[in-house]
Short mmCIF file of C-alpha atoms in Angstrom, two decimals:
data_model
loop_
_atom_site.label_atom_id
_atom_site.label_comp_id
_atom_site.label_asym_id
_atom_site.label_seq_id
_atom_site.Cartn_x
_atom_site.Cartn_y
_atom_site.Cartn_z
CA UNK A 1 -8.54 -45.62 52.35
CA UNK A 2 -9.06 -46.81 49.10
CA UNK A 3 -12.44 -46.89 47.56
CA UNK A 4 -13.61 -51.25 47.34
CA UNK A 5 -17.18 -50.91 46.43
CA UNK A 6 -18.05 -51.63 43.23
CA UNK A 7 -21.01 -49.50 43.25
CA UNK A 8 -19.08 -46.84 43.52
CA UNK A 9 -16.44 -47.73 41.04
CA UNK A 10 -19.57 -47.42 38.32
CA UNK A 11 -20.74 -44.49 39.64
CA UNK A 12 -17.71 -42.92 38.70
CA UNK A 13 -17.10 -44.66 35.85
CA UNK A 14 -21.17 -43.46 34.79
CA UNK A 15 -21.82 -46.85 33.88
CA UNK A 16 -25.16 -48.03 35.38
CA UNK A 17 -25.05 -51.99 35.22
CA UNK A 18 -22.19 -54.72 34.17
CA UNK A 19 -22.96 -56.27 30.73
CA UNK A 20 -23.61 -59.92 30.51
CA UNK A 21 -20.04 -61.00 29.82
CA UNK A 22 -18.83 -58.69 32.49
CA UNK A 23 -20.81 -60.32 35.39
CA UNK A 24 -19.91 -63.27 34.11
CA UNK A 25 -16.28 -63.19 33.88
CA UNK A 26 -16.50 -61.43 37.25
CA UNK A 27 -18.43 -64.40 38.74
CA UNK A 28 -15.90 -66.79 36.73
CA UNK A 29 -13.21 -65.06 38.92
CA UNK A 30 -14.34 -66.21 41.94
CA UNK A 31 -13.57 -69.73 41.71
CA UNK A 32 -10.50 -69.87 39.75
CA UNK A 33 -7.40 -68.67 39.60
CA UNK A 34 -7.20 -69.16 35.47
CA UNK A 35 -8.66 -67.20 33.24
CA UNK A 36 -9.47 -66.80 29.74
CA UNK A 37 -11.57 -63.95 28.81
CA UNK A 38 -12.78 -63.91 24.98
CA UNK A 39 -14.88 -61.11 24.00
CA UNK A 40 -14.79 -58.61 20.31
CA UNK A 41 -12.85 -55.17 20.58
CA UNK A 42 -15.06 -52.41 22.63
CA UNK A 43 -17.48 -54.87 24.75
CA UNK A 44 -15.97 -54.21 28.12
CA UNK A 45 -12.92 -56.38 29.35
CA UNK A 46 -10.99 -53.70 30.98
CA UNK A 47 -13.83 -53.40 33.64
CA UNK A 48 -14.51 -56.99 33.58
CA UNK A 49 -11.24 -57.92 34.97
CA UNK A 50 -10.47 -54.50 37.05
CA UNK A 51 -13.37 -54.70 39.16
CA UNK A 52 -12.38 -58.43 40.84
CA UNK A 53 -8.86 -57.86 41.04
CA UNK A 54 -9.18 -54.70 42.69
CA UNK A 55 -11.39 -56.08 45.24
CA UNK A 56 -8.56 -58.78 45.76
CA UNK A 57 -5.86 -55.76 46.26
CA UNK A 58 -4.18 -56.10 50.35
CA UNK A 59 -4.63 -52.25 50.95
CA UNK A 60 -1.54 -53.06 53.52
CA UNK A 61 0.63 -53.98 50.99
CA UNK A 62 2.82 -51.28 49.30
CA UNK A 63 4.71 -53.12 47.18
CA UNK A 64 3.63 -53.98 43.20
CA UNK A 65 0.68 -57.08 43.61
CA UNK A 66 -0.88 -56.71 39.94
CA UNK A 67 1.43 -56.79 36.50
CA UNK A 68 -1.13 -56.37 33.62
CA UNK A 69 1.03 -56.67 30.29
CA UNK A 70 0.23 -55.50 27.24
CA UNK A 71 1.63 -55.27 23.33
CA UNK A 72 1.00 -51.65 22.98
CA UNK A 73 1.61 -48.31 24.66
CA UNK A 74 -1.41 -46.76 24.12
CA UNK A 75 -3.32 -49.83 25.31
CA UNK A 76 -0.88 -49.20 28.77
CA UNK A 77 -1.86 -45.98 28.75
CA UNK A 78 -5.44 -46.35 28.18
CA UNK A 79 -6.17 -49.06 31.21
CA UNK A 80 -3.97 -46.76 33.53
CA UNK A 81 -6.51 -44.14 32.70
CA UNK A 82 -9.43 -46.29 33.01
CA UNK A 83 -8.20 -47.37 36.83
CA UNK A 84 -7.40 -43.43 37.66
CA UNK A 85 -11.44 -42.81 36.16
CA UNK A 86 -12.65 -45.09 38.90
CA UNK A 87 -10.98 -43.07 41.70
CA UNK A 88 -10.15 -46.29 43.55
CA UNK A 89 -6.85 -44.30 45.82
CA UNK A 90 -5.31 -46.99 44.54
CA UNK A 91 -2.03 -46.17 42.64
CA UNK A 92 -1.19 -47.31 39.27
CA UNK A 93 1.46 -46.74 36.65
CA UNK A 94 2.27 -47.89 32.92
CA UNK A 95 5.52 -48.24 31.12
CA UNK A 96 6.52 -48.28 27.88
CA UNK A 97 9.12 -47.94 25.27
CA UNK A 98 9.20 -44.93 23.74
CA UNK A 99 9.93 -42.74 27.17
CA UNK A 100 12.84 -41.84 29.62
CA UNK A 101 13.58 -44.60 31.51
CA UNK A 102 14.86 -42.26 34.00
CA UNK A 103 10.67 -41.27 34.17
CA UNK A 104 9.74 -44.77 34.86
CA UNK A 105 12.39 -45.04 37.80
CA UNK A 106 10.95 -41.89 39.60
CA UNK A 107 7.27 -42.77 39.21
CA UNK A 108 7.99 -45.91 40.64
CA UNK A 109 9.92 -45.15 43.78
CA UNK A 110 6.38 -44.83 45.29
CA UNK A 111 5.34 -48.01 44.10
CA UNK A 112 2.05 -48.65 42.43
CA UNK A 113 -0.64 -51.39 43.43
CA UNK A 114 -0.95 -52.25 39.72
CA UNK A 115 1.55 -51.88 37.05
CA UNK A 116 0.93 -51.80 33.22
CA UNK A 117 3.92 -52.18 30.54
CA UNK A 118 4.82 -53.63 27.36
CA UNK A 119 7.14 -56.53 27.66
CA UNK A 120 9.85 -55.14 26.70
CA UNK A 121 9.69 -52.14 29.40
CA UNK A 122 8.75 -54.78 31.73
CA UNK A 123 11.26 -57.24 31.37
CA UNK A 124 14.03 -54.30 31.38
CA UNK A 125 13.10 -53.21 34.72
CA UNK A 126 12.75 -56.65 36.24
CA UNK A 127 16.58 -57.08 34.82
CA UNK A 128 17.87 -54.05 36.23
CA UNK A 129 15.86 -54.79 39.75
CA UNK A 130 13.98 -51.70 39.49
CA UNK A 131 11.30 -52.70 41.88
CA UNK A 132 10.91 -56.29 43.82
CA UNK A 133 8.35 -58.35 42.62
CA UNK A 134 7.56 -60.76 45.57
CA UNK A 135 4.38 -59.33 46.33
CA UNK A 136 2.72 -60.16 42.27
CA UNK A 137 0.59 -62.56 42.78
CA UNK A 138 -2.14 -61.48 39.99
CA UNK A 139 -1.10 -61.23 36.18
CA UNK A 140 -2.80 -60.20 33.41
CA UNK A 141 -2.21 -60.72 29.85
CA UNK A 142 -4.04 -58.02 27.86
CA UNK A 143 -4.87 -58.77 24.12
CA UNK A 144 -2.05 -61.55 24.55
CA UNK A 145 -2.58 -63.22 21.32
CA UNK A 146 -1.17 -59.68 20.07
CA UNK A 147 1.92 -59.47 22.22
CA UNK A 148 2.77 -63.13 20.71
CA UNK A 149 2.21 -61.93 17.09
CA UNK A 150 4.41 -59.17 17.22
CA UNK A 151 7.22 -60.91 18.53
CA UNK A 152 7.32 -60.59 22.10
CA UNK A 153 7.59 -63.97 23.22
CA UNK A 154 11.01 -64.04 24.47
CA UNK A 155 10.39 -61.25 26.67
CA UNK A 156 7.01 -63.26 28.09
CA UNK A 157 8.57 -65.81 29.01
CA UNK A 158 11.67 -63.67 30.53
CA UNK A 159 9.05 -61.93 33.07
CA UNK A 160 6.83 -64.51 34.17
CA UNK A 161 9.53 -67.10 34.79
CA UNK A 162 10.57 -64.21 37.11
CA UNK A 163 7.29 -64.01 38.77
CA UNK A 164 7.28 -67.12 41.48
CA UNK A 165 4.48 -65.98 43.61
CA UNK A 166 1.32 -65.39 40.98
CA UNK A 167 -1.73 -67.13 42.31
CA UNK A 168 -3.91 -65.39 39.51
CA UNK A 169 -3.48 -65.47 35.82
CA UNK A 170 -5.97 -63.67 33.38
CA UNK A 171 -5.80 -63.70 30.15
CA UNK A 172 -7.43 -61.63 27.36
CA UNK A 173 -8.25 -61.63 23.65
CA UNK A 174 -10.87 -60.50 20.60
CA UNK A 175 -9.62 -63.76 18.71
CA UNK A 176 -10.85 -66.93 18.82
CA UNK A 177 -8.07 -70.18 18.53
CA UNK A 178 -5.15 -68.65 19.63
CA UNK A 179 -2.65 -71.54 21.41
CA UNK A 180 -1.63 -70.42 24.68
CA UNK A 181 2.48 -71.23 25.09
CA UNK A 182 2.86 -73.40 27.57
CA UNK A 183 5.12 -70.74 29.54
CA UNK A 184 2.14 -69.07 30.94
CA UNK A 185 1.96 -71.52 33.50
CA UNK A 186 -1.96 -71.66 32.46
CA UNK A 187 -3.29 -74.67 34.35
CA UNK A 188 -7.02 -75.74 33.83
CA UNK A 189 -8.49 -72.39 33.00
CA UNK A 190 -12.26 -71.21 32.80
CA UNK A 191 -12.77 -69.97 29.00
CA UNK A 192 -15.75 -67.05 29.31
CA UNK A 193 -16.18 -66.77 25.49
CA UNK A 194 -18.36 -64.21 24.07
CA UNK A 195 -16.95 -63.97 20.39
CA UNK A 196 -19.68 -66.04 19.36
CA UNK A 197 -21.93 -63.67 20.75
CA UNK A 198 -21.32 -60.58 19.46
CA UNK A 199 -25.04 -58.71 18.55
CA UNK A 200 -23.40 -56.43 16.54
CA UNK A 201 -25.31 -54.46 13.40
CA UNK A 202 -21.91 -54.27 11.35
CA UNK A 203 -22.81 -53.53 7.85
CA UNK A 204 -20.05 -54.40 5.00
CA UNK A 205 -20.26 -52.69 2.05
CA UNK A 206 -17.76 -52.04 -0.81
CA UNK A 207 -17.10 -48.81 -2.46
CA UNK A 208 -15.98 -49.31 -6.95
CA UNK A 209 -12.87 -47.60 -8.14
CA UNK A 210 -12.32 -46.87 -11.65
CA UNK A 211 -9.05 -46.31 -10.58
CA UNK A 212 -6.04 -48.76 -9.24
CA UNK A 213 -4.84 -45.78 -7.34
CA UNK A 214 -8.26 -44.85 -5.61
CA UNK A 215 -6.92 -41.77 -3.59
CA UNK A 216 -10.21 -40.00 -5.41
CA UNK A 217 -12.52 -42.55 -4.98
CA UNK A 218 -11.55 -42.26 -1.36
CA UNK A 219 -12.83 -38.45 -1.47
CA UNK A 220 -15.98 -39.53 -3.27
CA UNK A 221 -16.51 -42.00 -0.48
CA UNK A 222 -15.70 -39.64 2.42
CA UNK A 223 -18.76 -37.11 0.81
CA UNK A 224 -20.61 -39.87 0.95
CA UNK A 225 -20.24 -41.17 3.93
CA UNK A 226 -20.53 -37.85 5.75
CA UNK A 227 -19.53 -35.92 9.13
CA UNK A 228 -18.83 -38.79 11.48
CA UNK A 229 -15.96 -39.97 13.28
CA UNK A 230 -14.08 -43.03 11.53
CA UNK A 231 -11.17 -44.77 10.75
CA UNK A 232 -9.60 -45.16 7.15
CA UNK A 233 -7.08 -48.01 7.49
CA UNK A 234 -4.26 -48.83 5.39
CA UNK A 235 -1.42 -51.15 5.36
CA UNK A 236 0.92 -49.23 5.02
CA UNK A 237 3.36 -46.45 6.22
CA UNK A 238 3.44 -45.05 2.74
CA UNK A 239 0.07 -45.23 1.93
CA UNK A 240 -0.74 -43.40 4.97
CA UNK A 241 1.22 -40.32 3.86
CA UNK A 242 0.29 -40.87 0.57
CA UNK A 243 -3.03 -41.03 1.71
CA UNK A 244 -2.70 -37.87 4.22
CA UNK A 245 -1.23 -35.60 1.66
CA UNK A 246 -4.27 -35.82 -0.14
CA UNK A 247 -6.71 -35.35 2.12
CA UNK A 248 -4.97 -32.53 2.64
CA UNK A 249 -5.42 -30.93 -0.27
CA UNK A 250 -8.87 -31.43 -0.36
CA UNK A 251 -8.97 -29.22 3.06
CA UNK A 252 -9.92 -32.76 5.20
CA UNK A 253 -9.05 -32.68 8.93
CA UNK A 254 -7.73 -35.72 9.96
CA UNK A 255 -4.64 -37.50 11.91
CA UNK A 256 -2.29 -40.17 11.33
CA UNK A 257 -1.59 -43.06 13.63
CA UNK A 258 1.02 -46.06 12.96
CA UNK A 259 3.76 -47.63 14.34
CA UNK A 260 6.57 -45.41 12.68
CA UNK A 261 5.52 -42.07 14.65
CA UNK A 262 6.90 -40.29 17.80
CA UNK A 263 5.41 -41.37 20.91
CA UNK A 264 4.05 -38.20 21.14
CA UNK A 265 2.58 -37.56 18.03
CA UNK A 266 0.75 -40.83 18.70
CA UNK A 267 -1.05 -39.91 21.69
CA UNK A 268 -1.72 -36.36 20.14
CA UNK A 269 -3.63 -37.73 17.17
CA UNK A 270 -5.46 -39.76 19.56
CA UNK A 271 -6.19 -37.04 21.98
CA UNK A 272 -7.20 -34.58 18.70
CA UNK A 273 -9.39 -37.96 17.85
CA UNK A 274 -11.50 -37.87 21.02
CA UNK A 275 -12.00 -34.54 21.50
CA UNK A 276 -13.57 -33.82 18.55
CA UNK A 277 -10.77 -31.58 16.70
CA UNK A 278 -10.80 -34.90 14.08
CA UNK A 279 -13.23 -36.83 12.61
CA UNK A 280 -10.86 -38.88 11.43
CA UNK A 281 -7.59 -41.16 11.27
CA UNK A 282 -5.69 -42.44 8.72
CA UNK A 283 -3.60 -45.51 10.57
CA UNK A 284 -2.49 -49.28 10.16
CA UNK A 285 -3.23 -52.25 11.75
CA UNK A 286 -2.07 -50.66 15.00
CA UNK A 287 -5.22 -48.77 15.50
CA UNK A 288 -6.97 -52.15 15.18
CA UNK A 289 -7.82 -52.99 18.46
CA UNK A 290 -6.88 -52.09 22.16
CA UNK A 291 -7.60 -48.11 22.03
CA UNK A 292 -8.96 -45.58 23.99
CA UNK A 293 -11.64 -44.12 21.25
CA UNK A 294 -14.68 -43.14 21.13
CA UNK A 295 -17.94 -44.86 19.23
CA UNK A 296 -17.03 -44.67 15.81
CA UNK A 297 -19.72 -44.80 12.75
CA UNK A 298 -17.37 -46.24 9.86
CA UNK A 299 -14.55 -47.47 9.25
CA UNK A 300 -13.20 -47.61 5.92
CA UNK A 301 -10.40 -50.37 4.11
CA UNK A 302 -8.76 -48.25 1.95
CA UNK A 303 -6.47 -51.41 1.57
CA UNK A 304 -7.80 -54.68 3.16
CA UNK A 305 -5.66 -56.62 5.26
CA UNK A 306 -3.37 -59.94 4.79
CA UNK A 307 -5.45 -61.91 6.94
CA UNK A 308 -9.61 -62.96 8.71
CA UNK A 309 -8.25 -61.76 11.94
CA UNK A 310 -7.09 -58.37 11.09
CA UNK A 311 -10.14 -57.78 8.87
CA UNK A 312 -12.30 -58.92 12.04
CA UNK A 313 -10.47 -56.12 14.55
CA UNK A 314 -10.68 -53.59 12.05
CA UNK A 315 -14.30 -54.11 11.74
CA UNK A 316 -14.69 -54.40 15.07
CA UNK A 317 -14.15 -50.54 15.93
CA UNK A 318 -17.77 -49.48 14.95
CA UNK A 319 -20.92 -51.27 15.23
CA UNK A 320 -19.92 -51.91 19.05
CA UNK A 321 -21.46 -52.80 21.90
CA UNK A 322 -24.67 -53.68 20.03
CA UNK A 323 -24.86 -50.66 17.98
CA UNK A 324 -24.98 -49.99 14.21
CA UNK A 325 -22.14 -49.36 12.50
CA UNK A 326 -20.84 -49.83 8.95
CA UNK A 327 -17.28 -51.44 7.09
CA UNK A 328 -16.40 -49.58 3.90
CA UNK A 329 -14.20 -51.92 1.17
CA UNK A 330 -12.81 -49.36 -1.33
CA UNK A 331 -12.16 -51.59 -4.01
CA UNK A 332 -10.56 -51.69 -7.42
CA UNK A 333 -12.94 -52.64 -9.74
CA UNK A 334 -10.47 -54.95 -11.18
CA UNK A 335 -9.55 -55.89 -7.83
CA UNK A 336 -10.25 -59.56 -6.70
CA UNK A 337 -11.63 -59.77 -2.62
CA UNK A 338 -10.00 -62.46 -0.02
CA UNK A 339 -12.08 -65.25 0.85
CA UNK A 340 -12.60 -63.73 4.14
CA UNK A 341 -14.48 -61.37 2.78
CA UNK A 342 -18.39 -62.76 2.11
CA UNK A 343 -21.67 -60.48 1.61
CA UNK A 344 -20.24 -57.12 0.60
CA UNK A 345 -23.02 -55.62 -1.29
CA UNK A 346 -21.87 -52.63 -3.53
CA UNK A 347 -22.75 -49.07 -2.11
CA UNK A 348 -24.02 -46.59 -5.10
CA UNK A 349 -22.14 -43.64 -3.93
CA UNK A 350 -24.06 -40.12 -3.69
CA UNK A 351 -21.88 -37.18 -3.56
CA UNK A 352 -22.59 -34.39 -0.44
CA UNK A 353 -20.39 -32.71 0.86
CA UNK A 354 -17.00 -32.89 2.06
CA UNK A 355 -16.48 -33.14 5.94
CA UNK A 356 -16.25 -29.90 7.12
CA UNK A 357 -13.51 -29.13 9.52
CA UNK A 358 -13.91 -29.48 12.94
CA UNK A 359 -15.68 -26.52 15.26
CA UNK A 360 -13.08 -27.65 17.47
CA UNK A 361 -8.40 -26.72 18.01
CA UNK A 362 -6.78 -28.39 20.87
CA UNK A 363 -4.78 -26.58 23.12
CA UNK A 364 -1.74 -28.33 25.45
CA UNK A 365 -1.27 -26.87 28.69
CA UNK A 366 2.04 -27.53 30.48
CA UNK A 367 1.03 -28.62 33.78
CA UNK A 368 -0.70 -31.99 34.82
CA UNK A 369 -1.52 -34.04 37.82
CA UNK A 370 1.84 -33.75 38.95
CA UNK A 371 1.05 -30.27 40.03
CA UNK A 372 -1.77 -31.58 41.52
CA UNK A 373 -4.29 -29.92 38.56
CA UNK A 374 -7.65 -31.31 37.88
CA UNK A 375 -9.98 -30.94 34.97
CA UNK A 376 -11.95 -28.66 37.17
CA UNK A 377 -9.00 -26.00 37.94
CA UNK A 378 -8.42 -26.13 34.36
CA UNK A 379 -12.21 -25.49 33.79
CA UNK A 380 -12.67 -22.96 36.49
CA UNK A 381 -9.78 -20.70 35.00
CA UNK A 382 -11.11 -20.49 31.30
CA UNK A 383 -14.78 -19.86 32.64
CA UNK A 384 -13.54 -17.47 34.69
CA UNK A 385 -10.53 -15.71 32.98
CA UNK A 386 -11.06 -16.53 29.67
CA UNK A 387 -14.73 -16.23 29.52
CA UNK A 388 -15.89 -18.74 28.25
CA UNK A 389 -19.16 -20.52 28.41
CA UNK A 390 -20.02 -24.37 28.35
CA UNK A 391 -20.71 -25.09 25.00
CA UNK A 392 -16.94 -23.34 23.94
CA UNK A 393 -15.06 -26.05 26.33
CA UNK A 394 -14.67 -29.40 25.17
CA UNK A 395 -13.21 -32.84 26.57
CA UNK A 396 -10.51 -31.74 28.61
CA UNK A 397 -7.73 -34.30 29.56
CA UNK A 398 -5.14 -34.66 32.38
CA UNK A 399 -1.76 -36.19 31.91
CA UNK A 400 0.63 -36.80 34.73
CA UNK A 401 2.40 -33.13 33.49
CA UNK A 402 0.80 -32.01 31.09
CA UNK A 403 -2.80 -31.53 30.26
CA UNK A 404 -5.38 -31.02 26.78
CA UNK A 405 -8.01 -29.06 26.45
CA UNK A 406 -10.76 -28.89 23.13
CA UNK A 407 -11.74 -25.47 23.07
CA UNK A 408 -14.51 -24.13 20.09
CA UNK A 409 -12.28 -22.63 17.31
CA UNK A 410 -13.59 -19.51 17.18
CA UNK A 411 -12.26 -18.80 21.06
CA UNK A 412 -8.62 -20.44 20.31
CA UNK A 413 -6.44 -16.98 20.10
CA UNK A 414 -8.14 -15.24 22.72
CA UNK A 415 -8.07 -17.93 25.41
CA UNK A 416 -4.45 -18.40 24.22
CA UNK A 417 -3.34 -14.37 24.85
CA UNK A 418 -5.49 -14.49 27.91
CA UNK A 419 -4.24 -17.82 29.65
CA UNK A 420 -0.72 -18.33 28.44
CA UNK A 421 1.74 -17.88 31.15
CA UNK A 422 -1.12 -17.10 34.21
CA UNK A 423 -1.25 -19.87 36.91
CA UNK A 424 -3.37 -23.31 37.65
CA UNK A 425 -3.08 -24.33 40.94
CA UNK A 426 0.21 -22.14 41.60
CA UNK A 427 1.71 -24.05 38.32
CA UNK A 428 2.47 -20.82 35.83
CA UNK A 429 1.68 -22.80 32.68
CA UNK A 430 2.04 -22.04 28.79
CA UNK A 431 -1.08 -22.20 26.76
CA UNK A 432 -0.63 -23.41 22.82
CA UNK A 433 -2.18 -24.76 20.06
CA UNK A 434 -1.36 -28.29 19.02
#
């Protein structure tokens, strides 16, 4: 029977008390059926709209009754994760572009309570009939302002013209002013609006460059700034690379996140991200907003963005949640600043030291919840065969086959000889380095 109280739900979730904007949105919920939930990047709205819909859930139903969609795949991936943490029985799938097809079609012959998807996944499956849809009567519309902007409108309105029995609409963003198309079907909705609200201790400061090119500044700024986690965001493809090939020869870890890469080297960058293994990302506009990462202490425009809104997401992955945080503008001194950009003081920059690479390698191991392996088997066989104590295992996570494991680096080869090939849960699995 699947778990319904809330109390619970935190518990497992180690959170100890909604925030303001959570209760409120939750309390919102209960008298109406339209929703529009506005609150910055990191304050909470996964769990804010979760916790009341899965109270609403008919645990006699086994058909599909929630369709959350949402302009990214790692944003799909991240909520499914988020409903697995809270150990509800409930089941839940995403689907994206990206993957077999042929995957989504065999996760969903037992069919999930809630299903998350881009559009364009979505809307395929609905075409082809893939699973009936009678029984959605709650949808959700994560970061929706996004899915507009990057052109899936058509696809929008393709699903939820499809979708004759929703009773519930939610809809989410970290932008204030966005029109809602009429298609939604959005009919005298309560607005919980926190963007005005935000007690965040985001600092802004701008970095000089003698230079137009600024790829050494950049290294100047990184000593600087220190060993912390952060972003270093670009606008470009090109620049990223450009970017990443000389970070590399200055011997600094990082990863690379935008829209261009394999699916799988997407999720791998992040994965390297939260573990530890990186301390940082070089990425686009796509790492904005609607990620699974951790606190970050910077974040750094190595090129500033085209428009307010952009500039505002960016900032809007540190300093979260009511904590400090800074915004680095590496600038050309000959450079002029957008209008959106307003009390910038200049940082005098102090060279230290480079970050030092990470204490920490990843390792992939080829067996996942599918094989019914938890965190814990995977922690009870490198304690036990491989040896090692507490402080040499880091964040370990599950995928549906597959799982990753942070491991200290100094332990990587041994724990590789030693656990490659042996068995988890009567899954023989390979052990590598990613």
């Amino acid at each position: 029977m699947p778990i319904k109280s809330q109390k619970d739900i935190l518990a497992k979730l180690n959170i100890q008390k909604l925030n303001p904007m959570q209760e409120e949105a939750s309390v919102a919920l209960q008298s109406t059926s339209n929703l529009v939930l506005l609150s910055p990047t990191g304050t909470g709205k996964t769990i804010a709209f979760l916790l009341p819909i899965l109270e609403s859930l008919d645990t006699d139903c086994t058909e599909i009754q929630v369709l959350i969609l949402v302009p990214s795949r790692e944003l799909a991936i991240q909520i499914e994760s988020v409903v697995r943490e809270m150990g509800t029985g409930y089941k839940v799938n995403s689907v994206y572009g990206g993957r077999a097809g042929s995957k989504d079609k065999v996760e969903l012959k037992h069919r999930p309570a809630i299903l998350i998807g881009t559009p364009g996944r979505v809307s395929d499956h609905i075409h082809y009939k893939n699973f009936p849809i009678k029984d959605i009567k709650t949808l959700v519309l994560d970061e929706f302002d996004k899915s507009l902007e990057i052109g899936f409108e058509d696809e929008m309105k393709e699903i939820i013209g499809a979708l004759h029995n929703v009773k519930r609409r939610i809809l989410t963003s970290a932008t204030q002013g966005v029109s809602i198309p009429s298609f939604v079907g959005l009919k005298n909705p309560i607005t919980v609006d926190y963007l005005g609200q935000n007690t965040s201790q985001l600092k802004i400061k701008r970095v000089l460059s003698p230079d137009k090119d600024k790829l050494d500044s950049l290294v100047a700024a990184l000593s600087h700034i220190g060993n912390q986690p952060g972003i270093i965001f670009c606008n470009f493809k090109d620049t990223i690379q450009r970017v990443s090939s000389h970070l590399e020869a200055h011997k600094i870890s990082h990863g690379c996140f935008y829209g261009g890469m394999e699916q799988i080297d997407r999720e791998r960058a992040l994965i390297k991200f939260r573990n530890g293994t990186h301390q940082l990302i070089v990425a686009t506009d796509l790492a904005a907003r609607g990620l699974d990462i951790p606190e970050l202490g910077f974040i750094l425009h190595y090129q500033l963005p085209h428009k307010s809104e952009e500039f505002t997401h960016r900032n809007g992955r540190t300093a979260r949640m009511n904590t400090k945080g800074t915004a680095y503008i590496l600038q050309w001194e000959k450079e002029p600043l957008p209008d959106f950009v307003t009390d910038a003081k200049i940082e005098t920059i102090s060279h230290g030291k480079l970050p030092s690479r990470s204490q920490w390698n990843t390792l992939f191991i080829s067996g996942g919840r599918k094989d019914k392996i938890s965190k814990g088997d995977i922690a009870g066989v490198f304690f036990k065969q491989a040896h090692l104590s507490k402080d040499q295992l880091g964040v370990i996570e599950v995928k549906q086959d597959c799982a990753f494991v942070a491991i200290h680096a100094s332990e990587t080869k041994m724990a590789i000889e030693t656990l490659n090939n042996t068995r988890i849960k009567k899954k023989k699995v390979r052990v590598s380095l990613i």
